[in-house]
Coordinates of C-alpha atoms in Angstrom, one line a residue:
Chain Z
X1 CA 98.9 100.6 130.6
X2 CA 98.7 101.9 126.8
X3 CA 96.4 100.0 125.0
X4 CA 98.6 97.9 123.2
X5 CA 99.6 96.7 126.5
X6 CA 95.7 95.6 127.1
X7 CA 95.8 94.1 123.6
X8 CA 98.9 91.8 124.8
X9 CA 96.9 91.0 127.8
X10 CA 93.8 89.8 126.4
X11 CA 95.8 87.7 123.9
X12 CA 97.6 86.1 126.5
X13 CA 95.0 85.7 128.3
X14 CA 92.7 84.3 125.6
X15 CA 95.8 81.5 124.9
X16 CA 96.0 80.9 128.5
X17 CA 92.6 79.8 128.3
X18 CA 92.1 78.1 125.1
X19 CA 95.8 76.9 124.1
X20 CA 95.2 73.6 125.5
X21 CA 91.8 72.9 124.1
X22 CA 93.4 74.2 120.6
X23 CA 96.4 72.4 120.7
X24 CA 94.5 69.0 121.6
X25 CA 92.1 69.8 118.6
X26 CA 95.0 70.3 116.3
X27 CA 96.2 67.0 117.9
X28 CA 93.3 65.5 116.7
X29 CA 93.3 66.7 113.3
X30 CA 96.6 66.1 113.0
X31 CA 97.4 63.2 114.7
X32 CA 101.1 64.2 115.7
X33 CA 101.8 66.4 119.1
X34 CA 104.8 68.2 117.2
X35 CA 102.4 69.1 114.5
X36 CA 99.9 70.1 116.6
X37 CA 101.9 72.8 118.2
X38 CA 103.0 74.0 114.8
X39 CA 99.5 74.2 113.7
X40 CA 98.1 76.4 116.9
X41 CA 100.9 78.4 116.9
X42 CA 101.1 79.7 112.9
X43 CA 97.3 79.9 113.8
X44 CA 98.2 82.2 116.9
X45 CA 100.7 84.1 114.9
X46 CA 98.5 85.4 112.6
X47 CA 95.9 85.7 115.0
X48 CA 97.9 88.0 117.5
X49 CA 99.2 90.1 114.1
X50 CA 95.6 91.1 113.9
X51 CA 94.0 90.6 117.0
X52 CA 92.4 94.3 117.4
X53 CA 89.9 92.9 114.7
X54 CA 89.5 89.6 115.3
X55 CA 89.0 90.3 119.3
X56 CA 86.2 92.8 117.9
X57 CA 84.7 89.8 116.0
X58 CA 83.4 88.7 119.5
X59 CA 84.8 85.3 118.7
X60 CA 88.7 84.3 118.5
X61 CA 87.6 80.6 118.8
X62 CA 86.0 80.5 115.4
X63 CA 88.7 82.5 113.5
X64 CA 91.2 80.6 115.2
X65 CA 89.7 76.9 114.5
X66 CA 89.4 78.3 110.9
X67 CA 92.5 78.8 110.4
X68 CA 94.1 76.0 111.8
X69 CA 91.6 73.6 109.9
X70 CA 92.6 75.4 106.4
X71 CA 96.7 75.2 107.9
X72 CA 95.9 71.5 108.4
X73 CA 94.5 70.5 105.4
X74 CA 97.1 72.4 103.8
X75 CA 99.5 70.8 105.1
X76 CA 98.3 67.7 104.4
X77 CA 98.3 68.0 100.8
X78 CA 101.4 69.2 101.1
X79 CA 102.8 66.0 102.6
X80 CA 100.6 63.5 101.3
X81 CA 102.6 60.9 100.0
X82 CA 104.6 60.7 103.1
X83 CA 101.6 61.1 105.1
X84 CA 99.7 57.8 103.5
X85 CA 102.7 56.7 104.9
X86 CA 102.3 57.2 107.8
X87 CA 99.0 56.6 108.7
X88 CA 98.9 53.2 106.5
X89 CA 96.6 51.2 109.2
X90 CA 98.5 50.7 111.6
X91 CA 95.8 49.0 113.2
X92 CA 95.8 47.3 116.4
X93 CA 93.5 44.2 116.3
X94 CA 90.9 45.0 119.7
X95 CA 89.1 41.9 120.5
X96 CA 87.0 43.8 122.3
X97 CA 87.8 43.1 125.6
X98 CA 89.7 46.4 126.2
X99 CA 88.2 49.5 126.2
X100 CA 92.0 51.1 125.5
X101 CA 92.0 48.8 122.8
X102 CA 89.0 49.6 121.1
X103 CA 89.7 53.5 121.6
X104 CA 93.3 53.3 119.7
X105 CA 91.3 51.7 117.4
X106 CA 89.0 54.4 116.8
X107 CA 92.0 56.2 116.8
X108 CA 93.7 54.6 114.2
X109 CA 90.2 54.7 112.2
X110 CA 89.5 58.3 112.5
X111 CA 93.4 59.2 111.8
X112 CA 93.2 57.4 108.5
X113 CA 89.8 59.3 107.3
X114 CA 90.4 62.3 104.5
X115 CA 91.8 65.1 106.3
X116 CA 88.5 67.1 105.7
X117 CA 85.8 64.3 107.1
X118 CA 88.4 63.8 110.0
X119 CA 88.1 67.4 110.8
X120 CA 84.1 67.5 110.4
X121 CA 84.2 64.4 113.0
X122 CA 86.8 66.4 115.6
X123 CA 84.8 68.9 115.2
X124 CA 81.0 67.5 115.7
X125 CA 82.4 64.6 118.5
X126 CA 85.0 66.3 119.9
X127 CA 84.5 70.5 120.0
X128 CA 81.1 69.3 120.3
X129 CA 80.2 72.3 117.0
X130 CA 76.8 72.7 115.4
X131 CA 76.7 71.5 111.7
X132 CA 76.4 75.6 111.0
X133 CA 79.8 76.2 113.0
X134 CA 81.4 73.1 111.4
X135 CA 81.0 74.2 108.1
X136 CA 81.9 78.3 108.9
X137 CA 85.0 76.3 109.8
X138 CA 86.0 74.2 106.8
X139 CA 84.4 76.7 104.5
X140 CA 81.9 74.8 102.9
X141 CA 78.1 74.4 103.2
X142 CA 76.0 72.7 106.0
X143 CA 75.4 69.8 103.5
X144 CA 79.0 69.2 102.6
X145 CA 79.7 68.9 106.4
X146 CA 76.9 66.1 106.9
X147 CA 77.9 64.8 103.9
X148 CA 81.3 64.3 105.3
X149 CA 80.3 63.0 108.5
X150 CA 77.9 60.8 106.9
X151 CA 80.9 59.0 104.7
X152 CA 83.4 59.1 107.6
X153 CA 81.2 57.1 110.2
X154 CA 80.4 54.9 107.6
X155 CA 84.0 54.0 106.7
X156 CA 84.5 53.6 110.8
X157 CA 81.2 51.1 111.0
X158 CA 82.6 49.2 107.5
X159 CA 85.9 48.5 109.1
X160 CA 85.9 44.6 110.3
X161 CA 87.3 45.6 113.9
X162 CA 84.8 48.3 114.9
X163 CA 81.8 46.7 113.0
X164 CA 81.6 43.7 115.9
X165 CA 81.6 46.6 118.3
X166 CA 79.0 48.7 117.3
X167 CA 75.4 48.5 117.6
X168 CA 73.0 49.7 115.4
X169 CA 69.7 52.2 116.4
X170 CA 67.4 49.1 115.7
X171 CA 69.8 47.1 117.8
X172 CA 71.5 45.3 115.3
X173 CA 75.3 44.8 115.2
Chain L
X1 CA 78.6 47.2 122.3
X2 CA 78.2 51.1 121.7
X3 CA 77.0 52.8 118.9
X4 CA 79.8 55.0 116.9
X5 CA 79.2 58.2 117.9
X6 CA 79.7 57.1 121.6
X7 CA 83.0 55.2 120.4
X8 CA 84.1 58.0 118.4
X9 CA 83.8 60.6 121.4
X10 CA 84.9 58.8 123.8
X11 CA 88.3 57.7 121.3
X12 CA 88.7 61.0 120.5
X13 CA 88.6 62.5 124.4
X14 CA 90.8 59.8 125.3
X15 CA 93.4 60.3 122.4
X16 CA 93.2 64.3 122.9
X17 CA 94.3 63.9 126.4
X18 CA 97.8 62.5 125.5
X19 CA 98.3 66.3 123.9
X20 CA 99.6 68.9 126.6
X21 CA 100.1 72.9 124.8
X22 CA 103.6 73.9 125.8
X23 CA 103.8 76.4 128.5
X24 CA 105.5 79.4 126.3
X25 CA 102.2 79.2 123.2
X26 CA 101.5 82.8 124.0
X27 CA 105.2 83.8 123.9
X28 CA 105.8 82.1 120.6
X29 CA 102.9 82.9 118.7
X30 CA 103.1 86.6 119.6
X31 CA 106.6 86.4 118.6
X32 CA 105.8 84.9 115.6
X33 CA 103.3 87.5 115.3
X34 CA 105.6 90.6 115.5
X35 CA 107.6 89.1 112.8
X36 CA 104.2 88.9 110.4
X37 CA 104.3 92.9 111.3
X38 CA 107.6 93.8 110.9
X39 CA 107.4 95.1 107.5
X40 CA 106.8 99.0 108.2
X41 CA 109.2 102.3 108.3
X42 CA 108.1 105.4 109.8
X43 CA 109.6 108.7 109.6
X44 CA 108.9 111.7 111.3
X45 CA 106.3 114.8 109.1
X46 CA 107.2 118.1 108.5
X47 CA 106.3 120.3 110.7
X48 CA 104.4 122.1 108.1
X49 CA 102.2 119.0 107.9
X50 CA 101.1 119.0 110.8
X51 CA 99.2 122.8 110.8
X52 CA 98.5 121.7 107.2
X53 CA 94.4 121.3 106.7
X54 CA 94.4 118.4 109.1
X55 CA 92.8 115.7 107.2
X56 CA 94.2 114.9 104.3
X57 CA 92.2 112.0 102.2
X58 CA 93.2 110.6 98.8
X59 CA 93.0 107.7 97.2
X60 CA 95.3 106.2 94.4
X61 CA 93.2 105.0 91.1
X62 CA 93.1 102.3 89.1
X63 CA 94.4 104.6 86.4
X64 CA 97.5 105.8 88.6
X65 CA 96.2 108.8 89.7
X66 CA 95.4 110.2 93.2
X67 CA 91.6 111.5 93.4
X68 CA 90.1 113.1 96.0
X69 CA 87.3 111.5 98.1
X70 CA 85.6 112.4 101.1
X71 CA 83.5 108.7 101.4
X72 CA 86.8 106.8 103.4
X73 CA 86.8 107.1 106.9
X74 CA 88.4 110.9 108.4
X75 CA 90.4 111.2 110.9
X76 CA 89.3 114.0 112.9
X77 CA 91.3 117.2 112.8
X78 CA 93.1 118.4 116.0
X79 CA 90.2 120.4 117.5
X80 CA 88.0 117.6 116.7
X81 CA 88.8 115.5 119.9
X82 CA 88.3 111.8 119.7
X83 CA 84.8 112.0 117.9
X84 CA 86.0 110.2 114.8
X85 CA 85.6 107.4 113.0
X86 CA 89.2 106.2 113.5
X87 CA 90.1 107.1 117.3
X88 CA 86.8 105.7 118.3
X89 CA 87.3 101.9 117.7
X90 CA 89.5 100.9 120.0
X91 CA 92.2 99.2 118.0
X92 CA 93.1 102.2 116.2
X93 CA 95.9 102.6 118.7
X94 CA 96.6 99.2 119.9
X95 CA 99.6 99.0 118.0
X96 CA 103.0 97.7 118.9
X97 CA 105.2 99.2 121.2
X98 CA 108.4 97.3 120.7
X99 CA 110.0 99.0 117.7
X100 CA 112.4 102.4 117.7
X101 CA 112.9 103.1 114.4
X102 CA 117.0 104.1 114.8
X103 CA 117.6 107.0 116.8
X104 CA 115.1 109.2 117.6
X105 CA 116.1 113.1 116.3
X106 CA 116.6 115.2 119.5
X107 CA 112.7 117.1 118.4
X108 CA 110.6 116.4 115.8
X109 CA 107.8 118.6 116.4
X110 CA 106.6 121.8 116.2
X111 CA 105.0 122.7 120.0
X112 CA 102.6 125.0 118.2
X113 CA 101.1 122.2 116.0
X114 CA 101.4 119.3 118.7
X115 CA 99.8 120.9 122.1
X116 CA 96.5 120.0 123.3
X117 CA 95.1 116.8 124.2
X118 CA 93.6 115.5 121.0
X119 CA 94.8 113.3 118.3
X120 CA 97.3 115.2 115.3
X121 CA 96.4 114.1 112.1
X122 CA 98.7 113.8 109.6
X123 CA 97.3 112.2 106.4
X124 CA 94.9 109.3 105.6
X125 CA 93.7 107.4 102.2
X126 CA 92.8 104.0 100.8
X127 CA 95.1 102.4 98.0
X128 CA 94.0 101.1 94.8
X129 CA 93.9 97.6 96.5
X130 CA 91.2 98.8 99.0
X131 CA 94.2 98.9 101.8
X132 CA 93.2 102.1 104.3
X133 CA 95.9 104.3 106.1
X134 CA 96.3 106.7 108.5
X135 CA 99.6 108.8 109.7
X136 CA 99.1 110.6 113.0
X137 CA 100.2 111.6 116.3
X138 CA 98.8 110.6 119.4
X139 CA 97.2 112.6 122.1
X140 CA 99.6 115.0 124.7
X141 CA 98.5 112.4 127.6
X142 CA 99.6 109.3 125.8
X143 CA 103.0 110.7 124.8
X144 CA 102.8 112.3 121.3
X145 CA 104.0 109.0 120.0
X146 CA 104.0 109.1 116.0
X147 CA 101.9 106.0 115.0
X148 CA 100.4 104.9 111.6
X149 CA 97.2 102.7 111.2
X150 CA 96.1 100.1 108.2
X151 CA 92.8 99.2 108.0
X152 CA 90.4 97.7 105.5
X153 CA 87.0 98.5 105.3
X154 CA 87.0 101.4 107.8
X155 CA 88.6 98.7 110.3
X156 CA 91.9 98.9 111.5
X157 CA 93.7 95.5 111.1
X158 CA 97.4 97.2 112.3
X159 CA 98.8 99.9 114.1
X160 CA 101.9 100.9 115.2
X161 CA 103.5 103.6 117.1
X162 CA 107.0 104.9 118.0
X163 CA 108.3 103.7 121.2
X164 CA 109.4 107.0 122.3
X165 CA 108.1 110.1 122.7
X166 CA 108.8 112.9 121.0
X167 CA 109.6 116.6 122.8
X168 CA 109.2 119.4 120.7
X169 CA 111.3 122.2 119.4
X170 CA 110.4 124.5 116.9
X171 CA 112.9 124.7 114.9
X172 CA 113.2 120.9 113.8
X173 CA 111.5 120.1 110.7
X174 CA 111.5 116.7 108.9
X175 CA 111.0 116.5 105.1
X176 CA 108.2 114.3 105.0
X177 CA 106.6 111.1 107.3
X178 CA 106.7 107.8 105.6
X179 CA 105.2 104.2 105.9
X180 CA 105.0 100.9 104.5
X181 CA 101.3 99.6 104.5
X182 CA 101.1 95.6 103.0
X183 CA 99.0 95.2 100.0
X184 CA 95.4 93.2 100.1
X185 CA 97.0 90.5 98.4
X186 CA 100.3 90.1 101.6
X187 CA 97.9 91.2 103.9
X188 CA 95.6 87.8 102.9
X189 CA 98.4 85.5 102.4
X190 CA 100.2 86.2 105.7
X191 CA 103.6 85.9 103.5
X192 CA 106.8 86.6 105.9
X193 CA 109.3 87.2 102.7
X194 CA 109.1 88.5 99.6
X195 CA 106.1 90.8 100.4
X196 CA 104.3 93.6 98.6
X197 CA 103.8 96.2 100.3
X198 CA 102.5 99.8 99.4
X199 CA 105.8 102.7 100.1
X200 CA 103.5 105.9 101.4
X201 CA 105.4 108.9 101.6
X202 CA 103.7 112.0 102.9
X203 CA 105.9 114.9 102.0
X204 CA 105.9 118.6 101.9
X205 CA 101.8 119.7 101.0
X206 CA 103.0 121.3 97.9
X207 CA 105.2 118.0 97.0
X208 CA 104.4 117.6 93.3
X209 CA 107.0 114.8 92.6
X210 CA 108.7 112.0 94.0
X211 CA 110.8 109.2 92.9
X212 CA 112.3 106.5 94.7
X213 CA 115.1 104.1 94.3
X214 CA 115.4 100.8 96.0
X215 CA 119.2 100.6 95.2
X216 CA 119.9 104.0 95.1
X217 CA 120.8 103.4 90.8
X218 CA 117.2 102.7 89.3
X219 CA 114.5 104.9 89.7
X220 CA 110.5 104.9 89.7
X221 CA 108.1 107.8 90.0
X222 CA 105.6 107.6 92.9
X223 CA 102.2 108.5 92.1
X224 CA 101.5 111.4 93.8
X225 CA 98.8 113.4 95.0
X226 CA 98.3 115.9 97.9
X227 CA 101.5 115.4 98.7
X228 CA 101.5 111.9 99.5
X229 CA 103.1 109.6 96.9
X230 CA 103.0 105.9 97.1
X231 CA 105.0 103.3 94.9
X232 CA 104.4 99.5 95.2
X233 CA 107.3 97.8 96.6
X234 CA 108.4 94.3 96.3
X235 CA 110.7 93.6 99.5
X236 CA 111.5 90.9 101.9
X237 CA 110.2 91.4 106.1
X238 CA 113.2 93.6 107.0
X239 CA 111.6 96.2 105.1
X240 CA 113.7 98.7 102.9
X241 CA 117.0 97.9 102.1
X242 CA 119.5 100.6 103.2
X243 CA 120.7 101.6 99.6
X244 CA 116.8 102.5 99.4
X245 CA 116.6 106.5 98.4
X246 CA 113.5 109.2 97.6
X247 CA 114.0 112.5 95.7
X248 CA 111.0 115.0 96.7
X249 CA 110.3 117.8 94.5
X250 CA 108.0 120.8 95.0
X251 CA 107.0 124.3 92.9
X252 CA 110.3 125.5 94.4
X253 CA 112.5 122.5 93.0
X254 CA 114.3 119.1 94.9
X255 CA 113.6 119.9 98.2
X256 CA 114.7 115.7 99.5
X257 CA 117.4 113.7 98.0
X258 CA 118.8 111.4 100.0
X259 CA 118.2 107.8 101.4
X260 CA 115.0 106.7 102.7
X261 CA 115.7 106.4 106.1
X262 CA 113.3 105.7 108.6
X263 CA 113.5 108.9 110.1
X264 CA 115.0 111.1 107.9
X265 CA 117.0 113.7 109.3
X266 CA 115.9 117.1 110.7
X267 CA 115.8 120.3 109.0
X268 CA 115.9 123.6 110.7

């Protein structure tokens, strides 16, 4: 096998591994599945088109998340005014009684957050990142991403629905 | 009641389970990834090259001018096994194998400068922009494959080799060995058209002019230096266009005029 050959190995077998967990975080981000495949896959391309270095790095993952954070939020800006659109709160009204309920609401909360706190949130509650690997990711500081954070779960607690949901550290709604 | 960041977790685990990554991601995204790369030509060196001093390393100024330098990385000379900088990391020759660059002339290589079992250098040097190259021939055991190398920073970010391998003959020489490398700037932006791209030509050692010709009707001077001239090249992916030419001049007068071709034709 020439080493090329290994090179196409380990890349396939790096996207046999991650693809899914990528493609659902790009879901996330995003908040559409056709989108989310777009997003891991320009991500992939470049990745593969240099993956002699970036396997060298010792960690594909970050690169990779990287790049389809910066894809996303450039994309984003790219299609804002149709994407206000789309995510105009479309909000189901949980009563509380539902767990389903209260998660599309979530949902719907987090998908209507800034593209760049909704990725700080994916990434902290869903990839489960440090604050240092969170911000290596959106390029910005440590402060910016708890900054971020900080503004999006308190846009989630201020929202009418969620707020009768939610308890408070001292225990009060 | 739950606090938010249970909410939020547990909304977010439940919403990214509706996602399911299509079976073919790898298939696509290398795909995807060969066309990022296909922006390079290579043609076959000169014989003469080849038994030329072995490392050849020049860098093209801010100024125009090629300068000498002997701080960018070296590829090692033939005797010099695989002890340098650019055959020891790995991805030096994990290029692609999936491109023939037209049909492959019946030799291309002199047996006397191509036997043995190390690398053949052919020529190496860092552009203006910082972008490293490398022209060489691989090792007897992996098929004297012709393959170029771009790297930045001593670090090679592509490669690529000729799908076939070459059998010698000694009477086939080739004018000169050529190769697009992408600037910084393409390499950065990931552009698929429209890209800028550096045109290396390593021609004849005592090549002391070249010009080249996109449409065969307008010409610009290469810098040149050592024998390797380089032009910066505004094309789309596909590369050159066919209408693409090169003149090569040495001491002795035009020694090449005729298109660019990816392999340009044999001389005895």
């Amino acid at each position: 096998m020439t080493n090329r050959q290994t090179a196409d190995v380990a890349f396939q077998d790096y996207v046999a591994s991650r693809g899914q967990a990528l493609t659902r975080m790009a879901y996330l981000l995003s908040g559409s599945h056709a989108d989310a495949d777009d997003l891991v896959q320009a991500a992939l391309a470049k990745a593969y088109a240099r993956w002699p270095h970036i396997s060298a790095l010792g960690s594909p993952d970050a690169y990779v998340r990287r790049m389809i954070a910066n894809q996303h939020i450039s994309w984003w800006r790219s299609r804002r005014r149709e994407r206000l659109a789309a995510v105009t709160p479309d909000v189901a009204i949980a009563d509380g009684s539902s767990s389903h309920a209260t998660a599309d609401l979530v949902r719907d909360l987090v998908r209507s957050l800034p593209p760049k706190q909704r990725a700080a949130v994916v990434f902290r509650y869903y990839e489960d990142l440090e604050d240092e690997a969170i911000a290596a990711a959106l390029g910005c500081s440590v402060g910016t991403v708890r900054s971020q954070i900080s503004r999006a779960l308190a846009s989630l607690r201020g929202h009418c629905d969620l707020a009768e949901l939610i308890t408070t550290p001292g225990g009060t709604p | 009641m739950s606090d938010i960041d249970t909410l939020v977790r547990d909304a977010l685990e439940v919403d990214a389970s509706t996602h399911h990554a299509s079976g073919d991601l790898a298939a696509r995204s290398m795909s995807a990834g060969r066309r990022l790369r296909r922006r390079r030509r290579a043609g076959l060196a000169a014989t003469s090259l080849l038994s030329a001093a072995g490392v050849v390393v020049a860098s093209l100024t801010a100024t125009g001018a090629f300068s000498s330098t002997t701080t960018q990385r070296v590829i090692p000379p033939a005797s010099g096994g695989d002890s340098g900088q650019v055959h020891n990391v790995p991805a030096w020759s994990t290029w692609p194998n999936d491109r023939v660059f037209g049909s492959k002339p019946g030799s291309a290589v002199l047996s006397g400068g191509r036997t043995g079992d190390a690398w053949v250098p052919i020529a190496s040097g860092t552009m203006p922009d910082g972008m490293q190259f490398a022209f060489d021939y691989e090792a007897t055991q992996l098929g004297h494959k012709y393959s170029t190398d771009m790297g930045v920073n001593g670090q090679v970010i592509f490669g690529e080799e000729l799908a076939e391998n070459l059998a010698p003959a000694p009477s086939d020489r080739l004018p000169y060995v050529a190769n697009e490398f992408m600037t910084s700037a393409t390499y950065d932006n990931g552009k698929e058209d429209g890209d800028t791209f550096w045109l290396v030509v390593v021609g004849q050692p005592a090549t002391n002019s070249a010009e080249f010709s996109m449409d065969g009707a307008h010409w610009d001077p290469m810098q040149i230096e050592h024998g390797i001239a380089a032009v910066k090249v505004q094309a789309d992916h596909a590369g050159l266009p066919a209408a693409a030419r090169l003149r090569l001049s040495d001491p002795d007068g035009l020694y090449f005029d005729g298109p660019a071709d990816l392999l340009p034709a044999p001389q005895s």
